[in-house]
């Protein structure tokens, strides 16, 4: 038995419908991917530069990465208030700055590697302090930045 070609006539003189093609999830997203990649490269380069200027001693607290994460989170708090509450911005601003630049600048993967490095080097207390201090400090930075930005924007709009 043979199966008729989908475009061949069916009995009764009608043709079979074309199969439905779903659009690619990437369709129309190339510019977003490009700005995230560009922003990520800028943020990662800035982070790398900061760690070269302020290297962590092998047994010491990784202050550079700690402050990078805290400052980056504070800037994310400011950015989100400005973008969502001040005025409409171009659709690529948030992916470029938020996901790209600040996502590349902050580095919670290095944070976890530093914790492991400290623990493996026989400094579990320093690793534990770093583990317990970074996340609350980063979350507090986002919150404080948002709280401080709102009145500053309200004052500016008067």
CSV table of C-alpha atoms in Angstrom, one decimal:
chain,number,residue,atom,x,y,z
A,1,UNK,CA,0.0,0.0,0.0
A,2,UNK,CA,1.3,3.5,-0.8
A,3,UNK,CA,0.6,6.7,1.1
A,4,UNK,CA,-0.4,9.6,-1.0
A,5,UNK,CA,1.9,12.7,-1.1
A,6,UNK,CA,0.4,15.4,1.2
A,7,UNK,CA,0.0,17.8,-1.7
A,8,UNK,CA,-1.7,15.2,-3.9
A,9,UNK,CA,-5.4,15.4,-4.2
A,10,UNK,CA,-7.6,13.5,-1.7
A,11,UNK,CA,-10.7,11.8,-2.7
A,12,UNK,CA,-13.4,14.4,-3.4
A,13,UNK,CA,-11.0,16.8,-5.1
A,14,UNK,CA,-9.5,18.6,-2.1
A,15,UNK,CA,-5.9,18.8,-1.1
A,16,UNK,CA,-4.4,17.9,2.2
A,17,UNK,CA,-3.5,20.9,4.4
A,18,UNK,CA,0.1,22.0,4.7
A,19,UNK,CA,1.7,20.9,8.0
A,20,UNK,CA,1.9,23.7,10.5
A,21,UNK,CA,5.4,25.0,11.0
A,22,UNK,CA,6.2,26.5,14.3
A,23,UNK,CA,8.4,29.5,14.3
A,24,UNK,CA,11.9,29.0,15.8
A,25,UNK,CA,12.2,30.3,19.4
A,26,UNK,CA,15.3,32.1,18.2
A,27,UNK,CA,13.4,34.1,15.5
A,28,UNK,CA,13.7,37.8,16.3
A,29,UNK,CA,16.1,37.2,19.2
A,30,UNK,CA,19.4,37.6,17.4
A,31,UNK,CA,19.8,41.2,18.5
A,32,UNK,CA,19.1,40.3,22.1
A,33,UNK,CA,21.7,37.5,22.0
A,34,UNK,CA,24.2,39.8,20.4
A,35,UNK,CA,23.8,42.6,23.1
A,36,UNK,CA,23.9,40.1,25.9
A,37,UNK,CA,27.1,38.6,24.5
A,38,UNK,CA,28.7,42.0,24.0
A,39,UNK,CA,27.6,43.2,27.5
A,40,UNK,CA,28.8,39.9,29.0
A,41,UNK,CA,32.2,40.4,27.5
A,42,UNK,CA,32.5,43.9,28.8
A,43,UNK,CA,31.4,42.9,32.3
A,44,UNK,CA,33.7,39.9,32.4
A,45,UNK,CA,36.6,41.9,31.3
A,46,UNK,CA,35.9,44.5,34.0
A,47,UNK,CA,35.7,41.8,36.6
A,48,UNK,CA,38.9,40.2,35.4
A,49,UNK,CA,40.6,43.6,35.6
A,50,UNK,CA,39.4,44.2,39.1
A,51,UNK,CA,40.8,40.8,40.3
A,52,UNK,CA,44.1,41.6,38.7
A,53,UNK,CA,44.2,44.9,40.6
A,54,UNK,CA,43.2,43.3,43.8
A,55,UNK,CA,44.2,39.7,43.8
A,56,UNK,CA,43.1,37.4,46.7
A,57,UNK,CA,45.9,35.9,48.8
A,58,UNK,CA,45.8,32.1,48.8
A,59,UNK,CA,44.7,31.8,52.4
A,60,UNK,CA,42.9,35.1,52.6
A,61,UNK,CA,39.4,36.4,52.1
A,62,UNK,CA,38.7,37.0,48.4
A,63,UNK,CA,37.7,40.7,48.9
A,64,UNK,CA,37.8,41.6,45.2
A,65,UNK,CA,35.2,39.0,44.2
A,66,UNK,CA,33.1,39.8,47.3
A,67,UNK,CA,32.9,43.5,46.5
A,68,UNK,CA,32.4,42.8,42.8
A,69,UNK,CA,29.3,40.8,43.6
A,70,UNK,CA,28.0,43.3,46.2
A,71,UNK,CA,28.6,46.3,43.9
A,72,UNK,CA,27.2,44.6,40.9
A,73,UNK,CA,24.1,43.6,42.8
A,74,UNK,CA,23.7,47.2,44.0
A,75,UNK,CA,23.9,48.5,40.4
A,76,UNK,CA,21.4,45.9,39.3
A,77,UNK,CA,19.0,47.3,42.0
A,78,UNK,CA,19.5,50.8,40.6
A,79,UNK,CA,19.1,49.7,37.0
A,80,UNK,CA,15.9,47.8,37.6
A,81,UNK,CA,14.3,50.8,39.4
A,82,UNK,CA,15.4,53.2,36.7
A,83,UNK,CA,14.2,50.9,33.9
A,84,UNK,CA,10.9,49.8,35.4
A,85,UNK,CA,9.8,53.0,37.3
A,86,UNK,CA,11.4,56.0,35.6
A,87,UNK,CA,10.6,55.7,32.0
A,88,UNK,CA,10.4,53.3,29.1
A,89,UNK,CA,13.8,52.5,27.6
A,90,UNK,CA,14.8,50.6,24.4
A,91,UNK,CA,14.0,46.9,24.6
A,92,UNK,CA,17.7,46.0,24.4
A,93,UNK,CA,18.8,48.1,27.4
A,94,UNK,CA,17.9,45.6,30.1
A,95,UNK,CA,19.5,42.6,28.3
A,96,UNK,CA,22.6,44.6,27.6
A,97,UNK,CA,23.2,46.1,31.0
A,98,UNK,CA,21.3,43.7,33.3
A,99,UNK,CA,22.0,40.3,31.8
A,100,UNK,CA,25.1,41.2,29.8
A,101,UNK,CA,27.3,43.7,31.6
A,102,UNK,CA,26.2,43.1,35.2
A,103,UNK,CA,25.7,39.4,34.6
A,104,UNK,CA,29.3,39.2,33.3
A,105,UNK,CA,30.7,41.4,36.0
A,106,UNK,CA,29.1,39.6,39.0
A,107,UNK,CA,30.5,36.1,39.4
A,108,UNK,CA,28.8,33.7,41.7
A,109,UNK,CA,30.6,30.8,40.0
A,110,UNK,CA,33.9,32.3,41.1
A,111,UNK,CA,32.4,32.7,44.5
A,112,UNK,CA,31.8,29.0,44.7
A,113,UNK,CA,35.2,28.1,43.3
A,114,UNK,CA,36.8,30.4,45.9
A,115,UNK,CA,34.9,28.7,48.7
A,116,UNK,CA,36.2,25.3,47.5
A,117,UNK,CA,39.7,26.6,47.1
A,118,UNK,CA,39.8,28.0,50.6
A,119,UNK,CA,38.4,24.8,52.1
A,120,UNK,CA,40.8,22.6,50.1
A,121,UNK,CA,43.7,24.8,51.3
A,122,UNK,CA,42.9,24.2,54.9
A,123,UNK,CA,41.0,27.4,55.6
A,124,UNK,CA,37.5,26.2,56.3
A,125,UNK,CA,36.6,29.1,58.6
A,126,UNK,CA,37.4,31.7,56.0
A,127,UNK,CA,35.5,29.6,53.4
A,128,UNK,CA,32.5,29.5,55.7
A,129,UNK,CA,32.6,33.2,56.5
A,130,UNK,CA,32.8,34.0,52.7
A,131,UNK,CA,30.0,31.5,52.1
A,132,UNK,CA,27.7,33.0,54.7
A,133,UNK,CA,28.6,36.7,54.1
A,134,UNK,CA,28.3,37.0,50.3
A,135,UNK,CA,24.7,36.1,49.6
A,136,UNK,CA,23.2,38.3,52.4
A,137,UNK,CA,25.5,41.2,51.5
A,138,UNK,CA,24.5,40.9,47.8
A,139,UNK,CA,20.8,40.7,48.5
A,140,UNK,CA,21.1,43.7,51.0
A,141,UNK,CA,22.9,45.7,48.3
A,142,UNK,CA,20.1,45.1,45.8
A,143,UNK,CA,17.4,46.1,48.3
A,144,UNK,CA,19.3,49.1,49.7
A,145,UNK,CA,20.0,50.4,46.1
A,146,UNK,CA,16.4,50.1,45.2
A,147,UNK,CA,15.2,51.8,48.3
A,148,UNK,CA,17.7,54.6,47.9
A,149,UNK,CA,17.1,55.0,44.1
A,150,UNK,CA,13.3,55.6,44.4
A,151,UNK,CA,13.4,58.8,46.4
A,152,UNK,CA,16.4,60.1,44.4
A,153,UNK,CA,14.3,59.6,41.2
A,154,UNK,CA,11.3,61.2,42.8
A,155,UNK,CA,13.3,64.2,43.9
A,156,UNK,CA,14.8,64.5,40.4
A,157,UNK,CA,11.3,64.4,38.7
A,158,UNK,CA,10.0,67.4,40.7
